[in-house]
Each structure stands twice: as C-alpha cells, then as structure tokens.
Amino acid sequence: MRLEGKRAIVTGGGSGFGEGIARKFAAEGARVMVADVNSTGAARVGEEIGGVAVAADVADGSSVETMARAAVSAFGGLDILVNNAGVTHLPAPLEEISEADFDRVIAVNCKSVYLTARYLVPILKSARGSILNVASTAGLSPRPRLSWYNASKGWMITATKSMAVELAPAGVEVKAIWPAAGETPLLKSSM
C-alpha cells in the first residue's frame, strides 16, 4: 500500500476522474477527504471508500477555507492535495461563449488552484506534502470550439510548473497529470 498513512483531499471527488482518484488513493492506504460541490456525490464516494466527505465550492474562498479546516480537524494535517475539480463549456466558436460560461470555467479550473494554494500550502509545507493538479491534453493540444477550456488547462500546466519551482525548497512536490477521455488519470504526468 503505497499511500499508507497519507492524508489526502481530492476536489471534484464525487464523480468522474476525481472519484477514480479517491478510490485508488483509499485502496493504496490513504485517508481521503472527498470534496465536491455535489454533496450527495461526495457523501456517496466518501462512505464507499471509508473516507470523509465535505461539500466544497472550490471557486469560493470561504468554502475552500472551510474545507481546509475540515481536513485539519479530521486528519490532523494533510499530505496530498489533488486539484481535480474542473468544468468546461459547450463546444462553440470562441466569440459565442457567454461571459457567465467563461467566468465559470476560469473560476473552477484556475481560481480554485489559487484558493487551495492559499489555504492548504501552509499545511502541506509542514508535512512536506504533494500537490497533484489535473490538467488535460487540451492544454497541450487545443481542440477547436473549446478555446476557453483549453486555455484554462494550459494555465493549469503553467501554474503547476511555477508552483513546483517555488515550493520545491519547502519540500512540497507539485505535479500535473493530463488525462484524455477514457484513460486512467494516473498514467500521464508533466514532471
């Protein structure tokens, strides 16, 4: 069990790739907090893996701060943060994407990484922990009609590189993965 004794948060863990990551981490021995804006999904996965569930909107600072406090309360600290929560907009010409859809993509896919860093990096520094950011192949090879989603995932890759350089002296490892549809998310890595 490669993650025995590790404490992890998986954002967007109530479904999809996040659910798969949460299940794999639990199977490898980690204590997992499943964080999701969908509290029902988070509770279901948390219960099924013997983890902790928390309703969290990763695009909202007070919600992320509450999630961080819940992790410290439940686990006494944190070793791994998986920034998995993400959204897209419907495929359309870039000039036709609504401002509301653009704002939502940027808030969930980009601002969330800033917020989790703000509230969780101090905890991860004390544990010499790890951050895993879920990017996408769209950040490397953009697809037509998904311009703003592609850009958000390219941002994730650049943010990961910058975070890795800055946090390495503190002993915090930062990596990105970029799963493609249908792949197991832990097969691709940027570093």
PDB file of N, CA and C in Angstrom, residues 32-101:
ATOM      1  N   VAL A  32      -8.815   9.647   2.903  1.00  0.00           N
ATOM      2  CA  VAL A  32      -9.217  10.559   1.832  1.00  0.00           C
ATOM      3  C   VAL A  32     -10.412  11.408   2.225  1.00  0.00           C
ATOM      4  N   MET A  33     -10.268  12.713   2.000  1.00  0.00           N
ATOM      5  CA  MET A  33     -11.398  13.627   2.076  1.00  0.00           C
ATOM      6  C   MET A  33     -11.887  13.835   0.646  1.00  0.00           C
ATOM      7  N   VAL A  34     -13.135  13.502   0.409  1.00  0.00           N
ATOM      8  CA  VAL A  34     -13.768  13.682  -0.889  1.00  0.00           C
ATOM      9  C   VAL A  34     -14.494  15.024  -0.843  1.00  0.00           C
ATOM     10  N   ALA A  35     -13.997  15.980  -1.607  1.00  0.00           N
ATOM     11  CA  ALA A  35     -14.581  17.320  -1.632  1.00  0.00           C
ATOM     12  C   ALA A  35     -15.268  17.530  -2.970  1.00  0.00           C
ATOM     13  N   ASP A  36     -16.505  17.985  -2.929  1.00  0.00           N
ATOM     14  CA  ASP A  36     -17.236  18.201  -4.176  1.00  0.00           C
ATOM     15  C   ASP A  36     -18.356  19.197  -3.922  1.00  0.00           C
ATOM     16  N   VAL A  37     -18.660  20.006  -4.924  1.00  0.00           N
ATOM     17  CA  VAL A  37     -19.805  20.909  -4.839  1.00  0.00           C
ATOM     18  C   VAL A  37     -21.101  20.097  -4.772  1.00  0.00           C
ATOM     19  N   ASN A  38     -21.066  18.885  -5.302  1.00  0.00           N
ATOM     20  CA  ASN A  38     -22.185  17.954  -5.234  1.00  0.00           C
ATOM     21  C   ASN A  38     -22.041  17.153  -3.935  1.00  0.00           C
ATOM     22  N   SER A  39     -22.710  17.610  -2.898  1.00  0.00           N
ATOM     23  CA  SER A  39     -22.558  16.977  -1.586  1.00  0.00           C
ATOM     24  C   SER A  39     -23.042  15.529  -1.578  1.00  0.00           C
ATOM     25  N   THR A  40     -24.044  15.211  -2.398  1.00  0.00           N
ATOM     26  CA  THR A  40     -24.544  13.832  -2.470  1.00  0.00           C
ATOM     27  C   THR A  40     -23.473  12.908  -3.039  1.00  0.00           C
ATOM     28  N   GLY A  41     -22.825  13.327  -4.125  1.00  0.00           N
ATOM     29  CA  GLY A  41     -21.753  12.529  -4.720  1.00  0.00           C
ATOM     30  C   GLY A  41     -20.582  12.375  -3.766  1.00  0.00           C
ATOM     31  N   ALA A  42     -20.205  13.471  -3.102  1.00  0.00           N
ATOM     32  CA  ALA A  42     -19.100  13.408  -2.142  1.00  0.00           C
ATOM     33  C   ALA A  42     -19.423  12.434  -1.015  1.00  0.00           C
ATOM     34  N   ALA A  43     -20.640  12.508  -0.491  1.00  0.00           N
ATOM     35  CA  ALA A  43     -21.039  11.621   0.611  1.00  0.00           C
ATOM     36  C   ALA A  43     -21.038  10.160   0.174  1.00  0.00           C
ATOM     37  N   ARG A  44     -21.539   9.906  -1.026  1.00  0.00           N
ATOM     38  CA  ARG A  44     -21.582   8.524  -1.536  1.00  0.00           C
ATOM     39  C   ARG A  44     -20.176   7.948  -1.653  1.00  0.00           C
ATOM     40  N   VAL A  45     -19.289   8.670  -2.320  1.00  0.00           N
ATOM     41  CA  VAL A  45     -17.926   8.171  -2.505  1.00  0.00           C
ATOM     42  C   VAL A  45     -17.212   8.078  -1.163  1.00  0.00           C
ATOM     43  N   GLY A  46     -17.348   9.104  -0.333  1.00  0.00           N
ATOM     44  CA  GLY A  46     -16.708   9.083   0.979  1.00  0.00           C
ATOM     45  C   GLY A  46     -17.112   7.872   1.802  1.00  0.00           C
ATOM     46  N   GLU A  47     -18.403   7.579   1.807  1.00  0.00           N
ATOM     47  CA  GLU A  47     -18.893   6.425   2.557  1.00  0.00           C
ATOM     48  C   GLU A  47     -18.366   5.118   1.969  1.00  0.00           C
ATOM     49  N   GLU A  48     -18.393   5.013   0.650  1.00  0.00           N
ATOM     50  CA  GLU A  48     -17.974   3.772  -0.009  1.00  0.00           C
ATOM     51  C   GLU A  48     -16.483   3.478   0.177  1.00  0.00           C
ATOM     52  N   ILE A  49     -15.653   4.498   0.337  1.00  0.00           N
ATOM     53  CA  ILE A  49     -14.215   4.265   0.494  1.00  0.00           C
ATOM     54  C   ILE A  49     -13.744   4.397   1.937  1.00  0.00           C
ATOM     55  N   GLY A  50     -14.681   4.642   2.851  1.00  0.00           N
ATOM     56  CA  GLY A  50     -14.304   4.814   4.249  1.00  0.00           C
ATOM     57  C   GLY A  50     -13.581   6.127   4.497  1.00  0.00           C
ATOM     58  N   GLY A  51     -13.919   7.138   3.689  1.00  0.00           N
ATOM     59  CA  GLY A  51     -13.286   8.448   3.805  1.00  0.00           C
ATOM     60  C   GLY A  51     -14.189   9.458   4.459  1.00  0.00           C
ATOM     61  N   VAL A  52     -13.836  10.706   4.290  1.00  0.00           N
ATOM     62  CA  VAL A  52     -14.584  11.834   4.832  1.00  0.00           C
ATOM     63  C   VAL A  52     -15.109  12.627   3.650  1.00  0.00           C
ATOM     64  N   ALA A  53     -16.350  13.072   3.721  1.00  0.00           N
ATOM     65  CA  ALA A  53     -16.928  13.875   2.646  1.00  0.00           C
ATOM     66  C   ALA A  53     -17.144  15.296   3.121  1.00  0.00           C
ATOM     67  N   VAL A  54     -16.932  16.240   2.218  1.00  0.00           N
ATOM     68  CA  VAL A  54     -17.198  17.636   2.522  1.00  0.00           C
ATOM     69  C   VAL A  54     -17.760  18.304   1.272  1.00  0.00           C
ATOM     70  N   ALA A  55     -18.818  19.089   1.453  1.00  0.00           N
ATOM     71  CA  ALA A  55     -19.344  19.894   0.354  1.00  0.00           C
ATOM     72  C   ALA A  55     -18.446  21.110   0.232  1.00  0.00           C
ATOM     73  N   ALA A  56     -17.870  21.315  -0.953  1.00  0.00           N
ATOM     74  CA  ALA A  56     -16.962  22.438  -1.145  1.00  0.00           C
ATOM     75  C   ALA A  56     -17.094  22.999  -2.549  1.00  0.00           C
ATOM     76  N   ASP A  57     -17.214  24.319  -2.622  1.00  0.00           N
ATOM     77  CA  ASP A  57     -17.174  25.033  -3.892  1.00  0.00           C
ATOM     78  C   ASP A  57     -15.765  25.590  -4.018  1.00  0.00           C
ATOM     79  N   VAL A  58     -14.943  24.962  -4.841  1.00  0.00           N
ATOM     80  CA  VAL A  58     -13.528  25.325  -4.925  1.00  0.00           C
ATOM     81  C   VAL A  58     -13.293  26.691  -5.573  1.00  0.00           C
ATOM     82  N   ALA A  59     -14.343  27.310  -6.101  1.00  0.00           N
ATOM     83  CA  ALA A  59     -14.224  28.647  -6.677  1.00  0.00           C
ATOM     84  C   ALA A  59     -14.572  29.738  -5.662  1.00  0.00           C
ATOM     85  N   ASP A  60     -14.856  29.336  -4.421  1.00  0.00           N
ATOM     86  CA  ASP A  60     -15.248  30.268  -3.367  1.00  0.00           C
ATOM     87  C   ASP A  60     -14.268  30.184  -2.197  1.00  0.00           C
ATOM     88  N   GLY A  61     -13.639  31.294  -1.885  1.00  0.00           N
ATOM     89  CA  GLY A  61     -12.608  31.307  -0.844  1.00  0.00           C
ATOM     90  C   GLY A  61     -13.075  30.822   0.509  1.00  0.00           C
ATOM     91  N   SER A  62     -14.244  31.248   0.957  1.00  0.00           N
ATOM     92  CA  SER A  62     -14.692  30.813   2.284  1.00  0.00           C
ATOM     93  C   SER A  62     -14.981  29.322   2.311  1.00  0.00           C
ATOM     94  N   SER A  63     -15.464  28.787   1.192  1.00  0.00           N
ATOM     95  CA  SER A  63     -15.722  27.350   1.114  1.00  0.00           C
ATOM     96  C   SER A  63     -14.410  26.562   1.152  1.00  0.00           C
ATOM     97  N   VAL A  64     -13.392  27.039   0.444  1.00  0.00           N
ATOM     98  CA  VAL A  64     -12.091  26.363   0.454  1.00  0.00           C
ATOM     99  C   VAL A  64     -11.451  26.457   1.833  1.00  0.00           C
ATOM    100  N   GLU A  65     -11.587  27.606   2.484  1.00  0.00           N
ATOM    101  CA  GLU A  65     -11.060  27.745   3.845  1.00  0.00           C
ATOM    102  C   GLU A  65     -11.745  26.761   4.789  1.00  0.00           C
ATOM    103  N   THR A  66     -13.057  26.602   4.666  1.00  0.00           N
ATOM    104  CA  THR A  66     -13.798  25.636   5.482  1.00  0.00           C
ATOM    105  C   THR A  66     -13.324  24.215   5.199  1.00  0.00           C
ATOM    106  N   MET A  67     -13.079  23.900   3.920  1.00  0.00           N
ATOM    107  CA  MET A  67     -12.576  22.582   3.548  1.00  0.00           C
ATOM    108  C   MET A  67     -11.214  22.327   4.196  1.00  0.00           C
ATOM    109  N   ALA A  68     -10.344  23.326   4.170  1.00  0.00           N
ATOM    110  CA  ALA A  68      -9.016  23.186   4.777  1.00  0.00           C
ATOM    111  C   ALA A  68      -9.128  22.926   6.277  1.00  0.00           C
ATOM    112  N   ARG A  69      -9.989  23.673   6.935  1.00  0.00           N
ATOM    113  CA  ARG A  69     -10.189  23.471   8.378  1.00  0.00           C
ATOM    114  C   ARG A  69     -10.752  22.080   8.667  1.00  0.00           C
ATOM    115  N   ALA A  70     -11.670  21.625   7.812  1.00  0.00           N
ATOM    116  CA  ALA A  70     -12.255  20.289   7.997  1.00  0.00           C
ATOM    117  C   ALA A  70     -11.192  19.206   7.853  1.00  0.00           C
ATOM    118  N   ALA A  71     -10.265  19.386   6.916  1.00  0.00           N
ATOM    119  CA  ALA A  71      -9.194  18.398   6.734  1.00  0.00           C
ATOM    120  C   ALA A  71      -8.300  18.333   7.958  1.00  0.00           C
ATOM    121  N   VAL A  72      -7.932  19.483   8.485  1.00  0.00           N
ATOM    122  CA  VAL A  72      -7.081  19.516   9.679  1.00  0.00           C
ATOM    123  C   VAL A  72      -7.824  18.908  10.865  1.00  0.00           C
ATOM    124  N   SER A  73      -9.117  19.216  10.973  1.00  0.00           N
ATOM    125  CA  SER A  73      -9.916  18.648  12.065  1.00  0.00           C
ATOM    126  C   SER A  73     -10.031  17.127  11.941  1.00  0.00           C
ATOM    127  N   ALA A  74     -10.276  16.638  10.734  1.00  0.00           N
ATOM    128  CA  ALA A  74     -10.470  15.198  10.518  1.00  0.00           C
ATOM    129  C   ALA A  74      -9.172  14.414  10.569  1.00  0.00           C
ATOM    130  N   PHE A  75      -8.099  14.986  10.012  1.00  0.00           N
ATOM    131  CA  PHE A  75      -6.860  14.241   9.818  1.00  0.00           C
ATOM    132  C   PHE A  75      -5.679  14.737  10.651  1.00  0.00           C
ATOM    133  N   GLY A  76      -5.780  15.920  11.221  1.00  0.00           N
ATOM    134  CA  GLY A  76      -4.654  16.480  11.961  1.00  0.00           C
ATOM    135  C   GLY A  76      -3.585  17.078  11.058  1.00  0.00           C
ATOM    136  N   GLY A  77      -3.840  17.157   9.774  1.00  0.00           N
ATOM    137  CA  GLY A  77      -2.886  17.693   8.804  1.00  0.00           C
ATOM    138  C   GLY A  77      -3.240  17.196   7.425  1.00  0.00           C
ATOM    139  N   LEU A  78      -2.319  17.374   6.489  1.00  0.00           N
ATOM    140  CA  LEU A  78      -2.574  16.971   5.112  1.00  0.00           C
ATOM    141  C   LEU A  78      -1.246  16.666   4.428  1.00  0.00           C
ATOM    142  N   ASP A  79      -1.223  15.588   3.644  1.00  0.00           N
ATOM    143  CA  ASP A  79      -0.032  15.200   2.892  1.00  0.00           C
ATOM    144  C   ASP A  79      -0.184  15.394   1.392  1.00  0.00           C
ATOM    145  N   ILE A  80      -1.416  15.264   0.875  1.00  0.00           N
ATOM    146  CA  ILE A  80      -1.636  15.294  -0.570  1.00  0.00           C
ATOM    147  C   ILE A  80      -2.889  16.112  -0.879  1.00  0.00           C
ATOM    148  N   LEU A  81      -2.753  17.002  -1.840  1.00  0.00           N
ATOM    149  CA  LEU A  81      -3.889  17.736  -2.382  1.00  0.00           C
ATOM    150  C   LEU A  81      -4.001  17.386  -3.855  1.00  0.00           C
ATOM    151  N   VAL A  82      -5.177  16.940  -4.280  1.00  0.00           N
ATOM    152  CA  VAL A  82      -5.441  16.691  -5.693  1.00  0.00           C
ATOM    153  C   VAL A  82      -6.437  17.738  -6.170  1.00  0.00           C
ATOM    154  N   ASN A  83      -5.961  18.681  -6.983  1.00  0.00           N
ATOM    155  CA  ASN A  83      -6.818  19.696  -7.586  1.00  0.00           C
ATOM    156  C   ASN A  83      -7.429  19.099  -8.850  1.00  0.00           C
ATOM    157  N   ASN A  84      -8.537  18.401  -8.676  1.00  0.00           N
ATOM    158  CA  ASN A  84      -9.186  17.712  -9.781  1.00  0.00           C
ATOM    159  C   ASN A  84     -10.432  18.427 -10.278  1.00  0.00           C
ATOM    160  N   ALA A  85     -11.129  19.149  -9.427  1.00  0.00           N
ATOM    161  CA  ALA A  85     -12.387  19.777  -9.831  1.00  0.00           C
ATOM    162  C   ALA A  85     -12.187  20.593 -11.099  1.00  0.00           C
ATOM    163  N   GLY A  86     -13.102  20.422 -12.040  1.00  0.00           N
ATOM    164  CA  GLY A  86     -12.996  21.170 -13.286  1.00  0.00           C
ATOM    165  C   GLY A  86     -14.308  21.144 -14.050  1.00  0.00           C
ATOM    166  N   VAL A  87     -14.463  22.150 -14.900  1.00  0.00           N
ATOM    167  CA  VAL A  87     -15.653  22.246 -15.747  1.00  0.00           C
ATOM    168  C   VAL A  87     -15.228  22.691 -17.136  1.00  0.00           C
ATOM    169  N   THR A  88     -16.146  22.558 -18.075  1.00  0.00           N
ATOM    170  CA  THR A  88     -15.922  23.048 -19.429  1.00  0.00           C
ATOM    171  C   THR A  88     -17.157  23.820 -19.870  1.00  0.00           C
ATOM    172  N   HIS A  89     -17.080  24.386 -21.038  1.00  0.00           N
ATOM    173  CA  HIS A  89     -18.242  24.997 -21.676  1.00  0.00           C
ATOM    174  C   HIS A  89     -18.613  24.129 -22.869  1.00  0.00           C
ATOM    175  N   LEU A  90     -19.814  24.278 -23.361  1.00  0.00           N
ATOM    176  CA  LEU A  90     -20.224  23.516 -24.538  1.00  0.00           C
ATOM    177  C   LEU A  90     -19.391  23.946 -25.742  1.00  0.00           C
ATOM    178  N   PRO A  91     -19.075  23.034 -26.623  1.00  0.00           N
ATOM    179  CA  PRO A  91     -18.315  23.408 -27.815  1.00  0.00           C
ATOM    180  C   PRO A  91     -19.058  24.469 -28.635  1.00  0.00           C
ATOM    181  N   ALA A  92     -18.337  25.548 -28.952  1.00  0.00           N
ATOM    182  CA  ALA A  92     -18.911  26.644 -29.739  1.00  0.00           C
ATOM    183  C   ALA A  92     -17.771  27.540 -30.203  1.00  0.00           C
ATOM    184  N   PRO A  93     -18.020  28.364 -31.211  1.00  0.00           N
ATOM    185  CA  PRO A  93     -16.995  29.328 -31.598  1.00  0.00           C
ATOM    186  C   PRO A  93     -16.621  30.207 -30.403  1.00  0.00           C
ATOM    187  N   LEU A  94     -15.339  30.522 -30.265  1.00  0.00           N
ATOM    188  CA  LEU A  94     -14.859  31.223 -29.077  1.00  0.00           C
ATOM    189  C   LEU A  94     -15.580  32.526 -28.814  1.00  0.00           C
ATOM    190  N   GLU A  95     -16.000  33.228 -29.871  1.00  0.00           N
ATOM    191  CA  GLU A  95     -16.667  34.523 -29.669  1.00  0.00           C
ATOM    192  C   GLU A  95     -18.121  34.365 -29.226  1.00  0.00           C
ATOM    193  N   GLU A  96     -18.630  33.146 -29.239  1.00  0.00           N
ATOM    194  CA  GLU A  96     -20.022  32.921 -28.841  1.00  0.00           C
ATOM    195  C   GLU A  96     -20.172  32.386 -27.421  1.00  0.00           C
ATOM    196  N   ILE A  97     -19.080  32.097 -26.766  1.00  0.00           N
ATOM    197  CA  ILE A  97     -19.161  31.609 -25.379  1.00  0.00           C
ATOM    198  C   ILE A  97     -19.605  32.765 -24.488  1.00  0.00           C
ATOM    199  N   SER A  98     -20.599  32.512 -23.658  1.00  0.00           N
ATOM    200  CA  SER A  98     -21.114  33.586 -22.800  1.00  0.00           C
ATOM    201  C   SER A  98     -20.089  33.975 -21.743  1.00  0.00           C
ATOM    202  N   GLU A  99     -20.221  35.196 -21.276  1.00  0.00           N
ATOM    203  CA  GLU A  99     -19.334  35.655 -20.209  1.00  0.00           C
ATOM    204  C   GLU A  99     -19.525  34.811 -18.951  1.00  0.00           C
ATOM    205  N   ALA A 100     -20.746  34.392 -18.674  1.00  0.00           N
ATOM    206  CA  ALA A 100     -21.005  33.560 -17.496  1.00  0.00           C
ATOM    207  C   ALA A 100     -20.293  32.211 -17.616  1.00  0.00           C
ATOM    208  N   ASP A 101     -20.335  31.597 -18.807  1.00  0.00           N
ATOM    209  CA  ASP A 101     -19.637  30.318 -19.003  1.00  0.00           C
ATOM    210  C   ASP A 101     -18.122  30.507 -18.891  1.00  0.00           C
TER     211      ASP A 101
END
